[in-house]
mmCIF file of N, CA and C in Angstrom:
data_model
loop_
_atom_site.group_PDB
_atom_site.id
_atom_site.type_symbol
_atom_site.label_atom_id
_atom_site.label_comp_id
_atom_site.label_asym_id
_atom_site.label_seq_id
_atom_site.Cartn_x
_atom_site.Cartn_y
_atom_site.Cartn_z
ATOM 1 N N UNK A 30 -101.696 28.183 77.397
ATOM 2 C CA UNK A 30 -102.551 27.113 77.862
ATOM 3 C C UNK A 30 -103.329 26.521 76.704
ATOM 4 N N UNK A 31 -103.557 27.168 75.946
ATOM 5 C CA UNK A 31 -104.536 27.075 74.527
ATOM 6 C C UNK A 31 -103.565 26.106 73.993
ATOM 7 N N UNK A 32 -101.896 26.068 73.950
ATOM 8 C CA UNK A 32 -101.087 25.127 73.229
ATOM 9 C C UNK A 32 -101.651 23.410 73.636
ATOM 10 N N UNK A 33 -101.029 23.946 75.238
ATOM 11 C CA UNK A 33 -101.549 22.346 75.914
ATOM 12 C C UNK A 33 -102.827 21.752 74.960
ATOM 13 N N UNK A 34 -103.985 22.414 75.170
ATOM 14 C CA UNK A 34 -105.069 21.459 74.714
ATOM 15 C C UNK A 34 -105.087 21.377 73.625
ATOM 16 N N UNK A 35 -104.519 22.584 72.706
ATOM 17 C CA UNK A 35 -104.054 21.875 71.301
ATOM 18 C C UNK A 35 -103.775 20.884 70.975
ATOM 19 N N UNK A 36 -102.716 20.446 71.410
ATOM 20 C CA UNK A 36 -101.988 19.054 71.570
ATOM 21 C C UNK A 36 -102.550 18.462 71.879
ATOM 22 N N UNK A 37 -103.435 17.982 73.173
ATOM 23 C CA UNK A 37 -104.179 16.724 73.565
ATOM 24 C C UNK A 37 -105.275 16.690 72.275
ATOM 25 N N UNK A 38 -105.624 17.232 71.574
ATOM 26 C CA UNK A 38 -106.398 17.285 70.738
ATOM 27 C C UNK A 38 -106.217 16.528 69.346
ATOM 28 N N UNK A 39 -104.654 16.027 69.326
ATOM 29 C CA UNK A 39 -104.319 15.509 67.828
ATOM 30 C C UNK A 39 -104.413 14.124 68.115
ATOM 31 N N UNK A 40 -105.095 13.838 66.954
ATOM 32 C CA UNK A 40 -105.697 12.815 66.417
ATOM 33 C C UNK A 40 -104.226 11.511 67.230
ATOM 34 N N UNK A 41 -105.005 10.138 67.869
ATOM 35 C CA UNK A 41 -103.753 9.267 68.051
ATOM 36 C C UNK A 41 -103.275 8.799 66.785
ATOM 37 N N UNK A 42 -103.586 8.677 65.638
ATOM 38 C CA UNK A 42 -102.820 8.057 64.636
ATOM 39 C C UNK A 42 -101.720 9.020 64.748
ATOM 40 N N UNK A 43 -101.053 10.002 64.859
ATOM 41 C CA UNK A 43 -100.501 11.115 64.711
ATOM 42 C C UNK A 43 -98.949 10.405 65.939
ATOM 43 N N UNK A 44 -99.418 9.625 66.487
ATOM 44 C CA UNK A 44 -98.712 9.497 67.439
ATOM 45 C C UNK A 44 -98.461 7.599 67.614
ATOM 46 N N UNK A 45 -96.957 6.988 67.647
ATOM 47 C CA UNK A 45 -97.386 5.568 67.487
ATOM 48 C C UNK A 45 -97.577 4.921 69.000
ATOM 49 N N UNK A 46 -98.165 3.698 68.663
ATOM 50 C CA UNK A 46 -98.664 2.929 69.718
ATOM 51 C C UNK A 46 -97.559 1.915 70.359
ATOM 52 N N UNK A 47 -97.274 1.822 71.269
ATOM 53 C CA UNK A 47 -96.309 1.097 72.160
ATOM 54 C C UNK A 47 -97.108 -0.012 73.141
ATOM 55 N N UNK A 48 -96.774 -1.311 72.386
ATOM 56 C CA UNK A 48 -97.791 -2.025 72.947
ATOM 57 C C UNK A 48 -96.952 -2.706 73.932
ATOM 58 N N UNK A 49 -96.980 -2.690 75.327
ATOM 59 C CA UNK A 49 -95.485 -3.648 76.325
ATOM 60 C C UNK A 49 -95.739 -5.026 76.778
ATOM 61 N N UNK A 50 -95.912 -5.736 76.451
ATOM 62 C CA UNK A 50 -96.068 -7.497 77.476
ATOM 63 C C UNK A 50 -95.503 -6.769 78.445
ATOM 64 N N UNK A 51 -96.591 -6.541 79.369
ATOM 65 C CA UNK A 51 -96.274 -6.436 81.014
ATOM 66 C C UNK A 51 -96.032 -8.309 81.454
ATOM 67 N N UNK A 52 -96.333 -9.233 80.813
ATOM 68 C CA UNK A 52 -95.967 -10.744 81.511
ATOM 69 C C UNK A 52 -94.773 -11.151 81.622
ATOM 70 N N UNK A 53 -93.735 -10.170 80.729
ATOM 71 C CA UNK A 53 -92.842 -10.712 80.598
ATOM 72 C C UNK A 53 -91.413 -10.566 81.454
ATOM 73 N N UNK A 54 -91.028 -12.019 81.625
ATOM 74 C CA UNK A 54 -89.674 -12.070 83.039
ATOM 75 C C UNK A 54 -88.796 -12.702 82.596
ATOM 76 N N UNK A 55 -88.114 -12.048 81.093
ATOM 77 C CA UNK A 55 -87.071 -12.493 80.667
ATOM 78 C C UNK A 55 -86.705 -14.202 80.897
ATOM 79 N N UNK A 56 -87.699 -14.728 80.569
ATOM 80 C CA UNK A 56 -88.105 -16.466 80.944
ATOM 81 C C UNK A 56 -87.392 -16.836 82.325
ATOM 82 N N UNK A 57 -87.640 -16.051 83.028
ATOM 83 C CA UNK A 57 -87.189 -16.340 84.255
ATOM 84 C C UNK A 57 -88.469 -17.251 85.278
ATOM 85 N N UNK A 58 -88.159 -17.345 86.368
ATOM 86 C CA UNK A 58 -89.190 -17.672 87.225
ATOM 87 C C UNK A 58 -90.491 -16.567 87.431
ATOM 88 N N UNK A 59 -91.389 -17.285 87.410
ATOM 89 C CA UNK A 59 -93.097 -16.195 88.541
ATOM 90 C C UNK A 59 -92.463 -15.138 89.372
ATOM 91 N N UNK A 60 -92.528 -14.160 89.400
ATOM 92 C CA UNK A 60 -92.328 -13.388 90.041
ATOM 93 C C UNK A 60 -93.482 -12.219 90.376
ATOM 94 N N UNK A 61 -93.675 -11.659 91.404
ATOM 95 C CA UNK A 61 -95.259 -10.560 91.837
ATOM 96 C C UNK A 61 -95.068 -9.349 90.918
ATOM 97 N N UNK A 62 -94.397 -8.571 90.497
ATOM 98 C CA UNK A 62 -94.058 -7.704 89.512
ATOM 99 C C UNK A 62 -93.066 -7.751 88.368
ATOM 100 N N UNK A 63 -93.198 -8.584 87.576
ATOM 101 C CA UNK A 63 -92.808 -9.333 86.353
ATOM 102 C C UNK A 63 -92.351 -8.126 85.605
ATOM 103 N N UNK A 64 -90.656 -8.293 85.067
ATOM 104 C CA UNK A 64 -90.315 -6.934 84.454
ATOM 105 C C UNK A 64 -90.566 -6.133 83.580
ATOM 106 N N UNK A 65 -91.641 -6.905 82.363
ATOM 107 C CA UNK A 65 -92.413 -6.479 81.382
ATOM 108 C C UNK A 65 -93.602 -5.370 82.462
ATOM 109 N N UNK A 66 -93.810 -5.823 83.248
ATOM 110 C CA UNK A 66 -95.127 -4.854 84.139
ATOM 111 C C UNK A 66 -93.767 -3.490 84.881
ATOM 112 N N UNK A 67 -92.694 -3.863 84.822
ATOM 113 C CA UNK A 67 -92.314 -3.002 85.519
ATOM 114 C C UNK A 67 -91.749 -1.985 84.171
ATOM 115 N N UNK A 68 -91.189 -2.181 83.212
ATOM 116 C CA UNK A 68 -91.159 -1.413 82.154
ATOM 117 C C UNK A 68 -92.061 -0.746 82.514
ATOM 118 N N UNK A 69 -93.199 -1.127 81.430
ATOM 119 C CA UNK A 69 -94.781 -0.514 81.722
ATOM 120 C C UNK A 69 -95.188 0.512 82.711
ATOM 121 N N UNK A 70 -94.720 0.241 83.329
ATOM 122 C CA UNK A 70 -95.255 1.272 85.331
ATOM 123 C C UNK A 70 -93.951 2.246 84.691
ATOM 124 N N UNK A 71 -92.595 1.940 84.192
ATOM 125 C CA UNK A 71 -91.854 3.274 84.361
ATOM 126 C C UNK A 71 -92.247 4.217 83.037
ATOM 127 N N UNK A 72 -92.678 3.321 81.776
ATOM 128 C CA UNK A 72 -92.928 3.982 80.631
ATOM 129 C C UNK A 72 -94.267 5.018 80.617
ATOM 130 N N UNK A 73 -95.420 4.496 81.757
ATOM 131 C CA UNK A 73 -96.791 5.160 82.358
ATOM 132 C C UNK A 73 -96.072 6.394 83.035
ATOM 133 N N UNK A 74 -95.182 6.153 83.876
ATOM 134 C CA UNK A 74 -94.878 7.351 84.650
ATOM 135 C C UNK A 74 -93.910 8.553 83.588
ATOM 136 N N UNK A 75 -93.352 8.107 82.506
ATOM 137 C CA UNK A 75 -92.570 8.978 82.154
ATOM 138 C C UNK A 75 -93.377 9.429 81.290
ATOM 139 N N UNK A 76 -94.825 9.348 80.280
ATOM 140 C CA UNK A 76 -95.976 9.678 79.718
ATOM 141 C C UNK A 76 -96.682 10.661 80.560
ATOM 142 N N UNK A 77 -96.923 10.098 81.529
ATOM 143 C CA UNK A 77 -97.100 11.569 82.724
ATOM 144 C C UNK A 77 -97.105 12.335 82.957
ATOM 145 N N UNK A 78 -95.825 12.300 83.464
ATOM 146 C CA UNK A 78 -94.705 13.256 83.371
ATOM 147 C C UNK A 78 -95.254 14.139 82.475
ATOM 148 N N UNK A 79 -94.906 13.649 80.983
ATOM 149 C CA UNK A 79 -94.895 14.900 80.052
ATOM 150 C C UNK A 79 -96.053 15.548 79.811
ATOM 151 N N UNK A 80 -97.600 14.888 80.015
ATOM 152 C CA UNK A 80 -98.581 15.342 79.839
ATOM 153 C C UNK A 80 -98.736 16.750 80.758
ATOM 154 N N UNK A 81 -97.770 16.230 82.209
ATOM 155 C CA UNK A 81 -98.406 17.255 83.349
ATOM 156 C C UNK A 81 -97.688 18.871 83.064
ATOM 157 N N UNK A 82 -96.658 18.492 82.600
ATOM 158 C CA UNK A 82 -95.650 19.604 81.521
ATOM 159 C C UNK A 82 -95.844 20.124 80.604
ATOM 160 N N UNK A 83 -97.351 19.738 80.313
ATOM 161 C CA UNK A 83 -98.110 20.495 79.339
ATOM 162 C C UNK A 83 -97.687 19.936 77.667
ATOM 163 N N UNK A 84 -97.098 18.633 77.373
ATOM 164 C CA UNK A 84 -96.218 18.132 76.053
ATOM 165 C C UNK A 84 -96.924 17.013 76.170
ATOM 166 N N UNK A 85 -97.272 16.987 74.829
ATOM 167 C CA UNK A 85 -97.655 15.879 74.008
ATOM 168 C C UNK A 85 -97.232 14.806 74.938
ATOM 169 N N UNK A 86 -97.382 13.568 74.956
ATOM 170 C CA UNK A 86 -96.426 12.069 75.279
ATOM 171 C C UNK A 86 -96.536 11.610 73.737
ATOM 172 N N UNK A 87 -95.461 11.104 73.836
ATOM 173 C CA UNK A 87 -94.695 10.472 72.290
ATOM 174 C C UNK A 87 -95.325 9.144 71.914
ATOM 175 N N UNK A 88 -96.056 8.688 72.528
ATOM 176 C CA UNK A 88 -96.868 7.446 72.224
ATOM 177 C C UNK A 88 -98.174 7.202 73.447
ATOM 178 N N UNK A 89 -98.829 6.581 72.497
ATOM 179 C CA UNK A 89 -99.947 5.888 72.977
ATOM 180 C C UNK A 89 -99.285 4.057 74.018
ATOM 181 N N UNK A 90 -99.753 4.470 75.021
ATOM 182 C CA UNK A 90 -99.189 3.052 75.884
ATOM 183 C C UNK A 90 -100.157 1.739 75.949
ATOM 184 N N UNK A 91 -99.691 0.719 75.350
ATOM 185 C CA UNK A 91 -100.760 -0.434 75.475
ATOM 186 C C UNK A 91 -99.998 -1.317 76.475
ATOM 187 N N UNK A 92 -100.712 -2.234 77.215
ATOM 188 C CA UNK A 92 -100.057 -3.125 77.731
ATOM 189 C C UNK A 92 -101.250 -4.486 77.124
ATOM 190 N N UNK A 93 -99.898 -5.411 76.821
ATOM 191 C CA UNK A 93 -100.463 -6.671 76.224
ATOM 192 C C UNK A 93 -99.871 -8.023 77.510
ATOM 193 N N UNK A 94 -101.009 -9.199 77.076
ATOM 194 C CA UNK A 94 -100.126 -10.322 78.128
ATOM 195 C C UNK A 94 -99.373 -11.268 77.523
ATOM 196 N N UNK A 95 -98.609 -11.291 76.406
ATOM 197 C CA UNK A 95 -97.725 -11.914 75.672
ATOM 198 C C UNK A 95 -97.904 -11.606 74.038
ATOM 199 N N UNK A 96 -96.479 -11.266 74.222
ATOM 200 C CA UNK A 96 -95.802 -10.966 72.639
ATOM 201 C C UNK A 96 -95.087 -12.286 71.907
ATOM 202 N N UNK A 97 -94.475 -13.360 72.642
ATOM 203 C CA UNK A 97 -94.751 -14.709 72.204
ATOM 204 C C UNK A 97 -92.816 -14.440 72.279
ATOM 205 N N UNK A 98 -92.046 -13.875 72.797
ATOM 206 C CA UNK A 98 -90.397 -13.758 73.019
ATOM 207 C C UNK A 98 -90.126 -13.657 74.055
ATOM 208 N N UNK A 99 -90.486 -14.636 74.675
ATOM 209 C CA UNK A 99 -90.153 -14.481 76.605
ATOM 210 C C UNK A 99 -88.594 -14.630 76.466
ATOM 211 N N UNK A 100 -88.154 -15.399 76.012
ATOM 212 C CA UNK A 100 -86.682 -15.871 76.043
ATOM 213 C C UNK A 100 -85.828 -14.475 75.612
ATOM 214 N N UNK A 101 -86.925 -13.491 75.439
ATOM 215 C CA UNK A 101 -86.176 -12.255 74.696
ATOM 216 C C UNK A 101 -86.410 -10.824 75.223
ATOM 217 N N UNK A 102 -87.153 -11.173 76.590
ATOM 218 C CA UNK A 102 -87.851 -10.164 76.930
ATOM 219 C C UNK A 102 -87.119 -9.017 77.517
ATOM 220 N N UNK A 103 -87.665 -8.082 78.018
ATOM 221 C CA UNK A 103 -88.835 -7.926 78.151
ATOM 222 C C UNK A 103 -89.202 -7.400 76.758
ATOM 223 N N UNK A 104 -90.619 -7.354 75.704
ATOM 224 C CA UNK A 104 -90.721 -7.229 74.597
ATOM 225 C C UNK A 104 -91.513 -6.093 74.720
ATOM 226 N N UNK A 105 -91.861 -5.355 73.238
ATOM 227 C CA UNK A 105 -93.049 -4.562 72.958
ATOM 228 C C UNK A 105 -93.001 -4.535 71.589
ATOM 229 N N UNK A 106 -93.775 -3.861 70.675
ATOM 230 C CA UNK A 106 -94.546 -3.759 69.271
ATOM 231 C C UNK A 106 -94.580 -2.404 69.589
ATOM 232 N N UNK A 107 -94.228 -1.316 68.863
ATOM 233 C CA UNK A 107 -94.437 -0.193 68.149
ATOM 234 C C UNK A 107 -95.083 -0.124 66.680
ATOM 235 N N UNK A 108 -96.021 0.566 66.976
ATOM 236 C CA UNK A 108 -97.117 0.717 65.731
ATOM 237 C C UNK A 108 -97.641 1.857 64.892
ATOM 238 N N UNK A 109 -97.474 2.373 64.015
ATOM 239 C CA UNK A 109 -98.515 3.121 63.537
ATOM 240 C C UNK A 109 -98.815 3.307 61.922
ATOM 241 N N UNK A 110 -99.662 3.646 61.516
ATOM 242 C CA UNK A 110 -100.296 3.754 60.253
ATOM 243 C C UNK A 110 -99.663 4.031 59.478
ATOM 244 N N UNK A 111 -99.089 3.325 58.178
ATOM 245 C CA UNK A 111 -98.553 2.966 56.988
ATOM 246 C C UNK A 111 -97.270 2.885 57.412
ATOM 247 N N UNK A 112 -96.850 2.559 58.805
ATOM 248 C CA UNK A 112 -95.513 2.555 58.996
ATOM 249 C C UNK A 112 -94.893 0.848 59.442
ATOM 250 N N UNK A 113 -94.292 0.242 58.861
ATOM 251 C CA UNK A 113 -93.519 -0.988 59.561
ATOM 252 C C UNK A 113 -93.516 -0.989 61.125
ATOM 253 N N UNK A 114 -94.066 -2.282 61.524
ATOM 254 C CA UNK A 114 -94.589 -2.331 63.366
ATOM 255 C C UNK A 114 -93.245 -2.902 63.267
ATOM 256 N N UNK A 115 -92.419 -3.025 64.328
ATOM 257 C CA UNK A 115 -91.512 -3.509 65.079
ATOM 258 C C UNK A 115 -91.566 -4.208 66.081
ATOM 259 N N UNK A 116 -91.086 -5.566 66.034
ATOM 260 C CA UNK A 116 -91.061 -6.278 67.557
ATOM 261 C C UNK A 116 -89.988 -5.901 68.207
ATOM 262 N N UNK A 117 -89.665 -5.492 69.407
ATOM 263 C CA UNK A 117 -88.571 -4.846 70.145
ATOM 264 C C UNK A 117 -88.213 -5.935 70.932
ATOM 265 N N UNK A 118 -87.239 -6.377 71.733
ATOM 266 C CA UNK A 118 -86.835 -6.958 72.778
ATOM 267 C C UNK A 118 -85.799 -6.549 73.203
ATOM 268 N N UNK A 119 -85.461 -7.433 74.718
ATOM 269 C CA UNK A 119 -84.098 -7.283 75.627
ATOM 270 C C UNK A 119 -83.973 -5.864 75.733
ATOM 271 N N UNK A 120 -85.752 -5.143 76.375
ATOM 272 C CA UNK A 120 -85.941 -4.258 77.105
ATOM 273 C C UNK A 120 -86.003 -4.741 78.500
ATOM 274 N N UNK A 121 -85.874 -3.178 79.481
ATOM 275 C CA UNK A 121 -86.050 -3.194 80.649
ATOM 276 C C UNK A 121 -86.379 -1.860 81.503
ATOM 277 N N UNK A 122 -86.333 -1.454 82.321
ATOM 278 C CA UNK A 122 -87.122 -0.061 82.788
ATOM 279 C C UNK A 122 -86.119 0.572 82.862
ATOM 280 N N UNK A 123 -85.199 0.335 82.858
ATOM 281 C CA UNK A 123 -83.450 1.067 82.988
ATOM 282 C C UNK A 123 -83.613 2.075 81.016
ATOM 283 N N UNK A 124 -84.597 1.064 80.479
ATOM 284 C CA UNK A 124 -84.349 1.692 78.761
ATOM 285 C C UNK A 124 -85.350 2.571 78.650
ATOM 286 N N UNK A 125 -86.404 3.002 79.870
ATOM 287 C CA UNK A 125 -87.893 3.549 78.891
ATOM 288 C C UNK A 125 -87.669 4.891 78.393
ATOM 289 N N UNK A 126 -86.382 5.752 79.171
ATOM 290 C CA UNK A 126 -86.106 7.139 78.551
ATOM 291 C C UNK A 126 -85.564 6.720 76.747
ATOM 292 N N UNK A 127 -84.801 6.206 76.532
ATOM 293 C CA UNK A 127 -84.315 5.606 75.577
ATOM 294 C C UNK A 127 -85.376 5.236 74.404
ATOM 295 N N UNK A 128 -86.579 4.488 74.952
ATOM 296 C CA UNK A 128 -87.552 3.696 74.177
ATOM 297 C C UNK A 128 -88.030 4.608 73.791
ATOM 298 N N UNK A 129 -88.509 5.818 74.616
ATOM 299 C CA UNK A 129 -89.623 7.151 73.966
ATOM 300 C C UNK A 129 -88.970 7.731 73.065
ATOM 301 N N UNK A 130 -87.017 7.967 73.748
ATOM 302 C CA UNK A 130 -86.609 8.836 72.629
ATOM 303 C C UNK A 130 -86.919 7.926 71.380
ATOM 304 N N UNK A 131 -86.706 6.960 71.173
ATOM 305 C CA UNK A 131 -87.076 6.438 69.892
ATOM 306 C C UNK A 131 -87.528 6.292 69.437
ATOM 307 N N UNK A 132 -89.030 6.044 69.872
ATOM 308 C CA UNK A 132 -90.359 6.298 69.476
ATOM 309 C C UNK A 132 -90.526 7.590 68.637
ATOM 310 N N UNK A 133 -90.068 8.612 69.327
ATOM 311 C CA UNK A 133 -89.821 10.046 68.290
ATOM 312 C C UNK A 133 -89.505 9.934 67.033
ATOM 313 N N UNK A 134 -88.343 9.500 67.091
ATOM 314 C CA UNK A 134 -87.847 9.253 65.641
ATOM 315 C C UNK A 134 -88.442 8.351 64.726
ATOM 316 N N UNK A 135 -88.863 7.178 65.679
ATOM 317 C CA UNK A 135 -90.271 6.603 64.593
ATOM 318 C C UNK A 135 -91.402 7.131 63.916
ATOM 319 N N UNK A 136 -91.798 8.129 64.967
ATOM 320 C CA UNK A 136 -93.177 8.848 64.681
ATOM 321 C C UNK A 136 -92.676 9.969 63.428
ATOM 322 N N UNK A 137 -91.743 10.561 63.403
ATOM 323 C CA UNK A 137 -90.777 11.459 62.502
ATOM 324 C C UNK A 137 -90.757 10.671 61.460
ATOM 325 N N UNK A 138 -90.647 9.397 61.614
ATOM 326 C CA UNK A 138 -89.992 8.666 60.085
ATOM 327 C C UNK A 138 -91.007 8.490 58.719
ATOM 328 N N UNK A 139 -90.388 8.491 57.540
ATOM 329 C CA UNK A 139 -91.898 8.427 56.530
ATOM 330 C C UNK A 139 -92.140 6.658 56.671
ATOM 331 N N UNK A 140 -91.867 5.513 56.696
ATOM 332 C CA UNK A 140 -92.432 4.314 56.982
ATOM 333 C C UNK A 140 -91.617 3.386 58.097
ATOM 334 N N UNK A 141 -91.407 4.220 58.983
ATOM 335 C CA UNK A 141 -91.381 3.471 60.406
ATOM 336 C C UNK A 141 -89.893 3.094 60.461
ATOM 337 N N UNK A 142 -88.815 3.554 59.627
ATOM 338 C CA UNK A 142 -87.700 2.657 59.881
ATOM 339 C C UNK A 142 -86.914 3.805 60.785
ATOM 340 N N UNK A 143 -85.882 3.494 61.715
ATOM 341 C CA UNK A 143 -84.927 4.255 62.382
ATOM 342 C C UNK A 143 -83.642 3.318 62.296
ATOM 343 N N UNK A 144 -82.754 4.168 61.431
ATOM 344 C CA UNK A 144 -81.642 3.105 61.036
ATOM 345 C C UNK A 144 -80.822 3.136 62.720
ATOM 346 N N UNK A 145 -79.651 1.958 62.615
ATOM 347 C CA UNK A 145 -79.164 1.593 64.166
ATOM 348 C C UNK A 145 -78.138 3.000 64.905
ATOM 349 N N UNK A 146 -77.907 3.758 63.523
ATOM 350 C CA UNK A 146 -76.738 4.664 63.912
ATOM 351 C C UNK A 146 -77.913 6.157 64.557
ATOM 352 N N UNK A 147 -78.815 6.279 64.167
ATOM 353 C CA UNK A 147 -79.734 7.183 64.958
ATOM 354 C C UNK A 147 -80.506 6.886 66.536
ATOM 355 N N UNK A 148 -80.266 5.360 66.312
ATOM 356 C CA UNK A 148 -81.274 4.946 67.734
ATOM 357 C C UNK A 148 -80.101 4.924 68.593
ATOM 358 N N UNK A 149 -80.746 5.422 70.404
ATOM 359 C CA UNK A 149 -80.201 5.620 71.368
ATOM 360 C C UNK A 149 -79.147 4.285 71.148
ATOM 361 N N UNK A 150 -78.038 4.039 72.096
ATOM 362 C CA UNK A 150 -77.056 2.708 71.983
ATOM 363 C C UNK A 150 -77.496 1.922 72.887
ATOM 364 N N UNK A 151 -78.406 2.174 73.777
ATOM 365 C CA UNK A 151 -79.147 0.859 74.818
ATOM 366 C C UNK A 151 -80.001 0.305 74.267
ATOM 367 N N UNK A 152 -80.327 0.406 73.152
ATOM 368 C CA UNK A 152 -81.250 -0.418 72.396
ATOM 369 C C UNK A 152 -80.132 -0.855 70.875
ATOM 370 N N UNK A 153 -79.206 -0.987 71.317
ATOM 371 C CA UNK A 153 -78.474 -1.594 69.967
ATOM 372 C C UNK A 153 -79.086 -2.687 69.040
ATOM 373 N N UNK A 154 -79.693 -3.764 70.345
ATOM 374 C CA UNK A 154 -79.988 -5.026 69.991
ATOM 375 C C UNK A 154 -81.286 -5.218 69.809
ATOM 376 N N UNK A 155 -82.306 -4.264 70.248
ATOM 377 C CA UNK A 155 -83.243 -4.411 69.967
ATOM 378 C C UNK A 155 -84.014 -5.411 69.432
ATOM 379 N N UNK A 156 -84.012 -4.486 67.889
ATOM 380 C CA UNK A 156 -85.188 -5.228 66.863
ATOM 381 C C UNK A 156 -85.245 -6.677 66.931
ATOM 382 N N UNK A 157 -86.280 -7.347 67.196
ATOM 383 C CA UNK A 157 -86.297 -8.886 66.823
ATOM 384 C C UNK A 157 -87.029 -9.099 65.615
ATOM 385 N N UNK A 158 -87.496 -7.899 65.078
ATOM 386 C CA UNK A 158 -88.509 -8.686 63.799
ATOM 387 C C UNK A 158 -89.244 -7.251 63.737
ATOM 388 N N UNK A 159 -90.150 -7.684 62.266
ATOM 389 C CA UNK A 159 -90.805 -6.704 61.856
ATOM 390 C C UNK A 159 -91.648 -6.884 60.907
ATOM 391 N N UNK A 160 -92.717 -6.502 60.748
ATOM 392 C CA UNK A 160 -94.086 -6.567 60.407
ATOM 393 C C UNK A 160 -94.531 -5.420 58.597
ATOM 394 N N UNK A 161 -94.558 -5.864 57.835
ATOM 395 C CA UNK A 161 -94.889 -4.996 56.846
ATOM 396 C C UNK A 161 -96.316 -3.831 57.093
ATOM 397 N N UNK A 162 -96.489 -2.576 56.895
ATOM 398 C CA UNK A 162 -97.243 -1.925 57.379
ATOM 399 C C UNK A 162 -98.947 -2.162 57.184
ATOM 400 N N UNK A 163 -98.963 -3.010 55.936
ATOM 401 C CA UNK A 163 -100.295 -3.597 55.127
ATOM 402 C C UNK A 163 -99.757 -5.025 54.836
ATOM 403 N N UNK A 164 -100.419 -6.154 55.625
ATOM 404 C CA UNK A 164 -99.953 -7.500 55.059
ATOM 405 C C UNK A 164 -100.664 -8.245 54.300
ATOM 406 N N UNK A 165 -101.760 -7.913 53.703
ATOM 407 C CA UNK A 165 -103.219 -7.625 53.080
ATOM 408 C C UNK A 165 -103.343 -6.787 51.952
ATOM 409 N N UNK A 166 -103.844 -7.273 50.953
ATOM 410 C CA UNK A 166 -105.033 -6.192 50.178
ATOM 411 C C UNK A 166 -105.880 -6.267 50.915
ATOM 412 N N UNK A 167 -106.486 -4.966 50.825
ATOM 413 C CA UNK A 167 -107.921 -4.879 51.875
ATOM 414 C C UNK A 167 -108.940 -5.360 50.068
ATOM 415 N N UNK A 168 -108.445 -4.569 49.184
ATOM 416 C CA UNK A 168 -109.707 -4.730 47.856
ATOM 417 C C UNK A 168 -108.874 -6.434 47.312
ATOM 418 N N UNK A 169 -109.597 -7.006 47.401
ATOM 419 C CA UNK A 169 -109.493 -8.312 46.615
ATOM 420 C C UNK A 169 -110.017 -8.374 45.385
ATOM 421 N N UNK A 170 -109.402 -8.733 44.125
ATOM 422 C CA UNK A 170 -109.791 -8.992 43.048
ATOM 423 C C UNK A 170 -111.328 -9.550 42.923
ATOM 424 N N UNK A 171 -112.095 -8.939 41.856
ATOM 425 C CA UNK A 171 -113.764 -9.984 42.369
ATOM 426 C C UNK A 171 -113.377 -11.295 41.804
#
């Protein structure tokens, strides 16, 4: 039992952030549960899950209201510290076992990359883009 709270105990940088456009409906029509929200609801429940199993969850879950790739959706951003963020697309709740496993291997990686031959094959197409880990000097020359 001492393991469990071990674990809830590590720091979230330790773990990356999965940010989901719940708005997003594959530019489809308005719909009352928009498939970006339904990702989201299955990716919440499978985080759950693992917490109640006494295991870590493999990411921190954000939900955002646009990632700006409706035409590509459903989208999310995976994030974490000194590692390359990723824009993901042409997700759906059919992928969230898939998405965590991959998230693993992100969180495993030394700067965020998971080449295509390691990631699950329902995310072949994934990546739409990607973000350098520092896009900034924070110290500016005086």
């Amino acid at each position: 039992m001492a393991e469990a709270s071990d674990s809830s105990q590590k720091s979230p940088q330790n773990r990356p952030v999965l940010h989901v456009c719940v708005t997003c409906r594959r530019g489809g029509p308005a719909m009352d549960q928009p498939l970006g929200a339904q990702l989201y609801a299955r990716l919440q429940a499978l985080v759950q899950e693992a917490e109640v199993n006494g295991q870590e969850a493999p990411v921190l879950l954000r939900q955002v209201q646009c990632l700006a790739a409706c035409d590509r959706g459903c989208t999310a951003a995976i994030a974490m510290p000194e590692r390359w963020t990723w824009l993901l697309g042409h997700l759906g709740a059919e992928k969230a076992e898939d998405l965590l496993a991959y998230a693993q291997l992100y969180a495993k990686s030394a700067r965020g990359t998971v080449m295509p031959s390691r990631r699950p094959a329902s995310l072949s197409n994934m990546v739409l883009g990607r973000v350098p880990a520092q896009l900034y000097d924070e110290q500016e020359p005086s």
